[in-house]
């Protein structure tokens, strides 16, 4: 990635990142942070970074197909029917009170031994669950908005197709031909490629049959929207 002209890599210090936020109370202590401590550091850093600087956070396994500046502040349901958010992508303003509420719950409800408790399910606990530890928030699914007590502005619930056109349970569709894998729509801004579910087969095709990989949905997405990094991946596989 450092070889790409439009990529800047910065190394962050956890203590400096969380300083001045509710997260500092957790990471400045000697508390046992549990089985998923390292994973939860990543969950904490993304909240602190967006709180301090504002902007859009994305996991590293997204393909961006449109300028994400078109999105309002918010996040998407991974599973709309269950009103279940995911923290793989979200956008908030600097010093957002919504992010502050997330950090407060991150500390108050910390469970480092439950996978996803500090990550994907954190947004759902704060914004769409009837369980409330701190600030009261209300979800209006019909209006696709969340309103929180004491915060004078709402945030949008993005359409699931905006970010998660392919469900984690359907990662096999990434390896179908694009015409056989409906998912990406006119509403799609970025595609979560669920690296955990796609990495093995993608790596196998990269090493054994690159033409077959290029003909898949995931290959077509990478080729069109991430041409430099995809070319580098194919080159490295061929070595």
PDB file of C-alpha atoms in Angstrom:
ATOM      1  CA  UNK A   1       0.000   0.000   0.000  1.00  0.00           C
ATOM      2  CA  UNK A   2       2.837   2.413   0.758  1.00  0.00           C
ATOM      3  CA  UNK A   3       3.844   2.191  -2.908  1.00  0.00           C
ATOM      4  CA  UNK A   4       0.547   3.704  -4.080  1.00  0.00           C
ATOM      5  CA  UNK A   5       0.650   7.487  -4.672  1.00  0.00           C
ATOM      6  CA  UNK A   6      -2.754   8.163  -3.101  1.00  0.00           C
ATOM      7  CA  UNK A   7      -2.159   6.151   0.097  1.00  0.00           C
ATOM      8  CA  UNK A   8      -0.588   7.559   3.246  1.00  0.00           C
ATOM      9  CA  UNK A   9       0.192   5.149   6.081  1.00  0.00           C
ATOM     10  CA  UNK A  10       0.418   6.531   9.602  1.00  0.00           C
ATOM     11  CA  UNK A  11       1.287   4.644  12.759  1.00  0.00           C
ATOM     12  CA  UNK A  12      -0.825   5.457  15.795  1.00  0.00           C
ATOM     13  CA  UNK A  13      -0.122   5.143  19.497  1.00  0.00           C
ATOM     14  CA  UNK A  14      -3.076   3.698  21.414  1.00  0.00           C
ATOM     15  CA  UNK A  15      -2.516   5.841  24.497  1.00  0.00           C
ATOM     16  CA  UNK A  16      -2.316   9.044  22.487  1.00  0.00           C
ATOM     17  CA  UNK A  17      -5.312   8.061  20.370  1.00  0.00           C
ATOM     18  CA  UNK A  18      -7.667   7.487  23.319  1.00  0.00           C
ATOM     19  CA  UNK A  19      -6.352  10.333  25.495  1.00  0.00           C
ATOM     20  CA  UNK A  20      -9.078  12.816  26.348  1.00  0.00           C
ATOM     21  CA  UNK A  21     -11.889  10.353  25.567  1.00  0.00           C
ATOM     22  CA  UNK A  22     -13.910   7.984  27.795  1.00  0.00           C
ATOM     23  CA  UNK A  23     -11.773   5.144  26.407  1.00  0.00           C
ATOM     24  CA  UNK A  24      -8.742   6.395  28.345  1.00  0.00           C
ATOM     25  CA  UNK A  25     -10.232   5.124  31.613  1.00  0.00           C
ATOM     26  CA  UNK A  26     -10.184   1.595  30.221  1.00  0.00           C
ATOM     27  CA  UNK A  27      -6.808   1.601  28.517  1.00  0.00           C
ATOM     28  CA  UNK A  28      -4.981   3.474  31.277  1.00  0.00           C
ATOM     29  CA  UNK A  29      -5.956   0.803  33.815  1.00  0.00           C
ATOM     30  CA  UNK A  30      -4.439  -2.588  34.679  1.00  0.00           C
ATOM     31  CA  UNK A  31      -7.727  -4.335  33.945  1.00  0.00           C
ATOM     32  CA  UNK A  32      -7.653  -7.698  32.171  1.00  0.00           C
ATOM     33  CA  UNK A  33      -9.121  -6.839  28.775  1.00  0.00           C
ATOM     34  CA  UNK A  34     -10.047 -10.406  27.903  1.00  0.00           C
ATOM     35  CA  UNK A  35      -9.679 -12.873  25.077  1.00  0.00           C
ATOM     36  CA  UNK A  36     -10.303 -10.346  22.305  1.00  0.00           C
ATOM     37  CA  UNK A  37      -8.188  -7.521  23.747  1.00  0.00           C
ATOM     38  CA  UNK A  38      -6.216  -6.927  20.539  1.00  0.00           C
ATOM     39  CA  UNK A  39      -9.310  -6.926  18.356  1.00  0.00           C
ATOM     40  CA  UNK A  40     -10.977  -4.484  20.715  1.00  0.00           C
ATOM     41  CA  UNK A  41      -8.045  -2.090  20.508  1.00  0.00           C
ATOM     42  CA  UNK A  42      -8.907  -1.756  16.817  1.00  0.00           C
ATOM     43  CA  UNK A  43     -12.551  -1.177  17.745  1.00  0.00           C
ATOM     44  CA  UNK A  44     -11.515   1.536  20.203  1.00  0.00           C
ATOM     45  CA  UNK A  45      -9.077   3.277  17.867  1.00  0.00           C
ATOM     46  CA  UNK A  46     -11.638   3.692  15.089  1.00  0.00           C
ATOM     47  CA  UNK A  47     -14.036   5.409  17.501  1.00  0.00           C
ATOM     48  CA  UNK A  48     -11.345   7.684  18.925  1.00  0.00           C
ATOM     49  CA  UNK A  49     -10.026   8.627  15.484  1.00  0.00           C
ATOM     50  CA  UNK A  50     -13.436   9.583  14.113  1.00  0.00           C
ATOM     51  CA  UNK A  51     -14.335  11.414  17.336  1.00  0.00           C
ATOM     52  CA  UNK A  52     -11.160  13.512  17.253  1.00  0.00           C
ATOM     53  CA  UNK A  53     -10.929  14.128  13.519  1.00  0.00           C
ATOM     54  CA  UNK A  54     -14.341  13.401  12.003  1.00  0.00           C
ATOM     55  CA  UNK A  55     -14.818  11.543   8.747  1.00  0.00           C
ATOM     56  CA  UNK A  56     -15.537   8.089   7.399  1.00  0.00           C
ATOM     57  CA  UNK A  57     -14.148   4.883   8.876  1.00  0.00           C
ATOM     58  CA  UNK A  58     -13.919   1.770   6.691  1.00  0.00           C
ATOM     59  CA  UNK A  59     -12.491  -1.673   7.384  1.00  0.00           C
ATOM     60  CA  UNK A  60      -9.655  -2.630   5.065  1.00  0.00           C
ATOM     61  CA  UNK A  61     -11.724  -5.115   3.057  1.00  0.00           C
ATOM     62  CA  UNK A  62     -13.999  -2.605   1.328  1.00  0.00           C
ATOM     63  CA  UNK A  63     -14.112  -1.736  -2.352  1.00  0.00           C
ATOM     64  CA  UNK A  64     -15.312   1.849  -2.769  1.00  0.00           C
ATOM     65  CA  UNK A  65     -17.426   2.249  -5.901  1.00  0.00           C
ATOM     66  CA  UNK A  66     -18.627   5.848  -5.399  1.00  0.00           C
ATOM     67  CA  UNK A  67     -17.351   8.915  -3.576  1.00  0.00           C
ATOM     68  CA  UNK A  68     -18.367   8.290   0.088  1.00  0.00           C
ATOM     69  CA  UNK A  69     -18.802  12.019   0.627  1.00  0.00           C
ATOM     70  CA  UNK A  70     -22.335  11.513  -0.767  1.00  0.00           C
ATOM     71  CA  UNK A  71     -23.263   9.768   2.493  1.00  0.00           C
ATOM     72  CA  UNK A  72     -24.812  11.584   5.425  1.00  0.00           C
ATOM     73  CA  UNK A  73     -23.527  10.947   8.936  1.00  0.00           C
ATOM     74  CA  UNK A  74     -24.521   7.468   9.941  1.00  0.00           C
ATOM     75  CA  UNK A  75     -24.022   3.747   9.636  1.00  0.00           C
ATOM     76  CA  UNK A  76     -25.755   0.807   7.986  1.00  0.00           C
ATOM     77  CA  UNK A  77     -27.727  -2.176   9.125  1.00  0.00           C
ATOM     78  CA  UNK A  78     -25.842  -5.344   8.284  1.00  0.00           C
ATOM     79  CA  UNK A  79     -29.164  -7.158   8.737  1.00  0.00           C
ATOM     80  CA  UNK A  80     -32.017  -4.706   8.259  1.00  0.00           C
ATOM     81  CA  UNK A  81     -34.772  -7.057   9.403  1.00  0.00           C
ATOM     82  CA  UNK A  82     -33.056  -7.482  12.774  1.00  0.00           C
ATOM     83  CA  UNK A  83     -32.060  -3.797  13.015  1.00  0.00           C
ATOM     84  CA  UNK A  84     -28.484  -5.023  13.517  1.00  0.00           C
ATOM     85  CA  UNK A  85     -25.746  -2.528  12.800  1.00  0.00           C
ATOM     86  CA  UNK A  86     -22.119  -3.253  11.970  1.00  0.00           C
ATOM     87  CA  UNK A  87     -19.120  -1.094  12.847  1.00  0.00           C
ATOM     88  CA  UNK A  88     -17.182  -1.907   9.657  1.00  0.00           C
ATOM     89  CA  UNK A  89     -18.229   1.440   8.158  1.00  0.00           C
ATOM     90  CA  UNK A  90     -19.564   4.622   9.691  1.00  0.00           C
ATOM     91  CA  UNK A  91     -19.334   8.376   9.261  1.00  0.00           C
ATOM     92  CA  UNK A  92     -19.600  11.072  11.922  1.00  0.00           C
ATOM     93  CA  UNK A  93     -18.598  14.672  12.452  1.00  0.00           C
ATOM     94  CA  UNK A  94     -15.718  15.702  14.696  1.00  0.00           C
ATOM     95  CA  UNK A  95     -16.635  15.565  18.418  1.00  0.00           C
ATOM     96  CA  UNK A  96     -19.886  13.799  17.512  1.00  0.00           C
ATOM     97  CA  UNK A  97     -22.108  13.168  20.515  1.00  0.00           C
ATOM     98  CA  UNK A  98     -23.168   9.899  18.877  1.00  0.00           C
ATOM     99  CA  UNK A  99     -19.569   8.668  18.912  1.00  0.00           C
ATOM    100  CA  UNK A 100     -19.241   9.896  22.489  1.00  0.00           C
ATOM    101  CA  UNK A 101     -22.250   7.732  23.405  1.00  0.00           C
ATOM    102  CA  UNK A 102     -20.578   4.750  21.708  1.00  0.00           C
ATOM    103  CA  UNK A 103     -17.351   5.275  23.658  1.00  0.00           C
ATOM    104  CA  UNK A 104     -19.241   5.603  26.930  1.00  0.00           C
ATOM    105  CA  UNK A 105     -20.976   2.275  26.329  1.00  0.00           C
ATOM    106  CA  UNK A 106     -17.703   0.717  25.119  1.00  0.00           C
ATOM    107  CA  UNK A 107     -16.269   1.309  28.606  1.00  0.00           C
ATOM    108  CA  UNK A 108     -19.381   0.797  30.739  1.00  0.00           C
ATOM    109  CA  UNK A 109     -20.411  -2.422  29.018  1.00  0.00           C
ATOM    110  CA  UNK A 110     -16.951  -3.805  28.241  1.00  0.00           C
ATOM    111  CA  UNK A 111     -16.758  -7.576  27.748  1.00  0.00           C
ATOM    112  CA  UNK A 112     -13.475  -8.646  26.206  1.00  0.00           C
ATOM    113  CA  UNK A 113     -14.379 -12.326  26.131  1.00  0.00           C
ATOM    114  CA  UNK A 114     -17.427 -12.023  23.859  1.00  0.00           C
ATOM    115  CA  UNK A 115     -16.573 -11.707  20.168  1.00  0.00           C
ATOM    116  CA  UNK A 116     -18.140  -8.657  18.565  1.00  0.00           C
ATOM    117  CA  UNK A 117     -19.457  -7.208  21.834  1.00  0.00           C
ATOM    118  CA  UNK A 118     -17.261  -4.113  21.501  1.00  0.00           C
ATOM    119  CA  UNK A 119     -17.561  -4.032  17.716  1.00  0.00           C
ATOM    120  CA  UNK A 120     -20.530  -4.979  15.535  1.00  0.00           C
ATOM    121  CA  UNK A 121     -22.993  -5.232  18.420  1.00  0.00           C
ATOM    122  CA  UNK A 122     -21.878  -1.981  20.092  1.00  0.00           C
ATOM    123  CA  UNK A 123     -23.821   0.223  17.681  1.00  0.00           C
ATOM    124  CA  UNK A 124     -26.881  -1.988  17.990  1.00  0.00           C
ATOM    125  CA  UNK A 125     -26.802  -1.844  21.803  1.00  0.00           C
ATOM    126  CA  UNK A 126     -26.622   1.941  21.817  1.00  0.00           C
ATOM    127  CA  UNK A 127     -28.826   2.860  18.885  1.00  0.00           C
ATOM    128  CA  UNK A 128     -31.391   0.128  18.184  1.00  0.00           C
ATOM    129  CA  UNK A 129     -31.749  -2.048  21.266  1.00  0.00           C
ATOM    130  CA  UNK A 130     -34.445  -1.593  23.913  1.00  0.00           C
ATOM    131  CA  UNK A 131     -31.645  -2.080  26.470  1.00  0.00           C
ATOM    132  CA  UNK A 132     -30.245   1.317  27.493  1.00  0.00           C
ATOM    133  CA  UNK A 133     -27.388   1.808  29.919  1.00  0.00           C
ATOM    134  CA  UNK A 134     -26.839   5.528  29.418  1.00  0.00           C
ATOM    135  CA  UNK A 135     -28.229   7.999  26.894  1.00  0.00           C
ATOM    136  CA  UNK A 136     -31.678   7.093  25.549  1.00  0.00           C
ATOM    137  CA  UNK A 137     -31.735   6.669  21.773  1.00  0.00           C
ATOM    138  CA  UNK A 138     -34.694   5.882  19.567  1.00  0.00           C
ATOM    139  CA  UNK A 139     -34.673   4.144  16.188  1.00  0.00           C
ATOM    140  CA  UNK A 140     -37.238   5.075  13.567  1.00  0.00           C
ATOM    141  CA  UNK A 141     -36.827   2.356  10.894  1.00  0.00           C
ATOM    142  CA  UNK A 142     -39.409   3.892   8.580  1.00  0.00           C
ATOM    143  CA  UNK A 143     -37.611   7.246   8.535  1.00  0.00           C
ATOM    144  CA  UNK A 144     -34.186   5.532   8.620  1.00  0.00           C
ATOM    145  CA  UNK A 145     -33.040   7.789  11.444  1.00  0.00           C
ATOM    146  CA  UNK A 146     -31.780   7.489  15.004  1.00  0.00           C
ATOM    147  CA  UNK A 147     -32.553  10.228  17.542  1.00  0.00           C
ATOM    148  CA  UNK A 148     -30.748  10.394  20.889  1.00  0.00           C
ATOM    149  CA  UNK A 149     -31.732  12.280  24.016  1.00  0.00           C
ATOM    150  CA  UNK A 150     -29.746  15.476  24.386  1.00  0.00           C
ATOM    151  CA  UNK A 151     -28.266  15.372  20.871  1.00  0.00           C
ATOM    152  CA  UNK A 152     -29.801  18.059  18.630  1.00  0.00           C
ATOM    153  CA  UNK A 153     -29.159  16.206  15.389  1.00  0.00           C
ATOM    154  CA  UNK A 154     -30.036  12.737  14.127  1.00  0.00           C
ATOM    155  CA  UNK A 155     -27.947  10.341  12.145  1.00  0.00           C
ATOM    156  CA  UNK A 156     -29.012   8.384   9.110  1.00  0.00           C
ATOM    157  CA  UNK A 157     -29.397   4.645   8.869  1.00  0.00           C
ATOM    158  CA  UNK A 158     -27.979   3.856   5.456  1.00  0.00           C
ATOM    159  CA  UNK A 159     -29.718   1.331   3.255  1.00  0.00           C
ATOM    160  CA  UNK A 160     -28.070  -2.066   3.660  1.00  0.00           C
ATOM    161  CA  UNK A 161     -27.288  -2.130  -0.081  1.00  0.00           C
ATOM    162  CA  UNK A 162     -25.250   1.047   0.377  1.00  0.00           C
ATOM    163  CA  UNK A 163     -22.504  -0.820   2.224  1.00  0.00           C
ATOM    164  CA  UNK A 164     -23.375  -4.504   2.592  1.00  0.00           C
ATOM    165  CA  UNK A 165     -24.922  -5.599  -0.736  1.00  0.00           C
ATOM    166  CA  UNK A 166     -23.584  -9.111  -0.093  1.00  0.00           C
ATOM    167  CA  UNK A 167     -24.363 -10.721   3.254  1.00  0.00           C
ATOM    168  CA  UNK A 168     -21.597 -12.474   5.161  1.00  0.00           C
ATOM    169  CA  UNK A 169     -23.528 -15.725   4.766  1.00  0.00           C
ATOM    170  CA  UNK A 170     -23.468 -15.314   0.955  1.00  0.00           C
ATOM    171  CA  UNK A 171     -19.779 -14.685   0.288  1.00  0.00           C
ATOM    172  CA  UNK A 172     -19.871 -17.418  -2.383  1.00  0.00           C
ATOM    173  CA  UNK A 173     -21.629 -14.842  -4.607  1.00  0.00           C
ATOM    174  CA  UNK A 174     -18.337 -12.957  -4.858  1.00  0.00           C
ATOM    175  CA  UNK A 175     -17.026 -15.853  -6.941  1.00  0.00           C
ATOM    176  CA  UNK A 176     -19.970 -16.008  -9.325  1.00  0.00           C
ATOM    177  CA  UNK A 177     -19.931 -14.103 -12.599  1.00  0.00           C
ATOM    178  CA  UNK A 178     -21.070 -10.498 -12.098  1.00  0.00           C
ATOM    179  CA  UNK A 179     -24.235 -11.074 -14.130  1.00  0.00           C
ATOM    180  CA  UNK A 180     -25.128 -14.025 -11.868  1.00  0.00           C
ATOM    181  CA  UNK A 181     -24.541 -12.205  -8.578  1.00  0.00           C
ATOM    182  CA  UNK A 182     -27.041  -9.395  -8.150  1.00  0.00           C
ATOM    183  CA  UNK A 183     -26.142  -7.229  -5.209  1.00  0.00           C
ATOM    184  CA  UNK A 184     -24.439  -4.040  -6.305  1.00  0.00           C
ATOM    185  CA  UNK A 185     -27.173  -1.497  -7.087  1.00  0.00           C
ATOM    186  CA  UNK A 186     -27.347   2.197  -7.949  1.00  0.00           C
ATOM    187  CA  UNK A 187     -27.475   2.844  -4.182  1.00  0.00           C
ATOM    188  CA  UNK A 188     -24.213   1.035  -3.479  1.00  0.00           C
ATOM    189  CA  UNK A 189     -21.385   3.342  -2.393  1.00  0.00           C
ATOM    190  CA  UNK A 190     -18.958   0.713  -1.109  1.00  0.00           C
ATOM    191  CA  UNK A 191     -18.874  -3.070  -0.933  1.00  0.00           C
ATOM    192  CA  UNK A 192     -17.769  -4.975   2.142  1.00  0.00           C
ATOM    193  CA  UNK A 193     -15.922  -7.993   0.753  1.00  0.00           C
ATOM    194  CA  UNK A 194     -15.853  -9.910   4.070  1.00  0.00           C
ATOM    195  CA  UNK A 195     -12.177 -10.883   3.896  1.00  0.00           C
ATOM    196  CA  UNK A 196     -12.603 -13.592   6.520  1.00  0.00           C
ATOM    197  CA  UNK A 197     -15.073 -15.396   4.252  1.00  0.00           C
ATOM    198  CA  UNK A 198     -13.402 -14.766   0.887  1.00  0.00           C
ATOM    199  CA  UNK A 199      -9.646 -14.793   1.508  1.00  0.00           C
ATOM    200  CA  UNK A 200      -8.972 -18.523   1.048  1.00  0.00           C
ATOM    201  CA  UNK A 201     -10.692 -18.979  -2.302  1.00  0.00           C
ATOM    202  CA  UNK A 202      -9.483 -15.620  -3.584  1.00  0.00           C
ATOM    203  CA  UNK A 203      -5.883 -16.528  -2.679  1.00  0.00           C
ATOM    204  CA  UNK A 204      -6.276 -19.968  -4.289  1.00  0.00           C
ATOM    205  CA  UNK A 205      -7.523 -18.490  -7.578  1.00  0.00           C
ATOM    206  CA  UNK A 206      -4.869 -15.787  -7.471  1.00  0.00           C
ATOM    207  CA  UNK A 207      -2.149 -18.451  -7.404  1.00  0.00           C
ATOM    208  CA  UNK A 208      -3.788 -21.050  -9.638  1.00  0.00           C
ATOM    209  CA  UNK A 209      -6.059 -19.324 -12.196  1.00  0.00           C
ATOM    210  CA  UNK A 210      -5.903 -15.537 -12.387  1.00  0.00           C
ATOM    211  CA  UNK A 211      -8.164 -15.401 -15.448  1.00  0.00           C
ATOM    212  CA  UNK A 212     -10.861 -17.177 -13.444  1.00  0.00           C
ATOM    213  CA  UNK A 213     -10.406 -14.717 -10.577  1.00  0.00           C
ATOM    214  CA  UNK A 214     -10.720 -11.734 -12.938  1.00  0.00           C
ATOM    215  CA  UNK A 215     -14.020 -13.156 -14.224  1.00  0.00           C
ATOM    216  CA  UNK A 216     -15.604 -13.272 -10.758  1.00  0.00           C
ATOM    217  CA  UNK A 217     -17.632 -10.537  -9.113  1.00  0.00           C
ATOM    218  CA  UNK A 218     -14.878  -9.784  -6.610  1.00  0.00           C
ATOM    219  CA  UNK A 219     -12.287  -9.731  -9.377  1.00  0.00           C
ATOM    220  CA  UNK A 220     -14.385  -7.378 -11.484  1.00  0.00           C
ATOM    221  CA  UNK A 221     -14.928  -5.044  -8.518  1.00  0.00           C
ATOM    222  CA  UNK A 222     -11.230  -4.917  -7.689  1.00  0.00           C
ATOM    223  CA  UNK A 223     -10.183  -4.518 -11.317  1.00  0.00           C
ATOM    224  CA  UNK A 224     -12.562  -1.623 -11.949  1.00  0.00           C
ATOM    225  CA  UNK A 225     -12.341   0.276  -8.672  1.00  0.00           C
ATOM    226  CA  UNK A 226      -8.932  -0.695  -7.219  1.00  0.00           C
ATOM    227  CA  UNK A 227      -6.842  -1.276 -10.360  1.00  0.00           C
ATOM    228  CA  UNK A 228      -3.418  -0.467  -8.906  1.00  0.00           C
ATOM    229  CA  UNK A 229      -3.731  -2.565  -5.771  1.00  0.00           C
ATOM    230  CA  UNK A 230      -5.371  -5.434  -7.693  1.00  0.00           C
ATOM    231  CA  UNK A 231      -2.562  -5.436 -10.245  1.00  0.00           C
ATOM    232  CA  UNK A 232      -0.055  -5.562  -7.386  1.00  0.00           C
ATOM    233  CA  UNK A 233      -1.892  -8.515  -5.809  1.00  0.00           C
ATOM    234  CA  UNK A 234      -1.892 -10.420  -9.096  1.00  0.00           C
ATOM    235  CA  UNK A 235       1.784  -9.658  -9.650  1.00  0.00           C
ATOM    236  CA  UNK A 236       2.755 -10.875  -6.177  1.00  0.00           C
ATOM    237  CA  UNK A 237       0.744 -14.083  -6.617  1.00  0.00           C
ATOM    238  CA  UNK A 238       2.602 -14.844  -9.829  1.00  0.00           C
ATOM    239  CA  UNK A 239       6.035 -14.620  -8.224  1.00  0.00           C
TER     240      UNK A 239
END
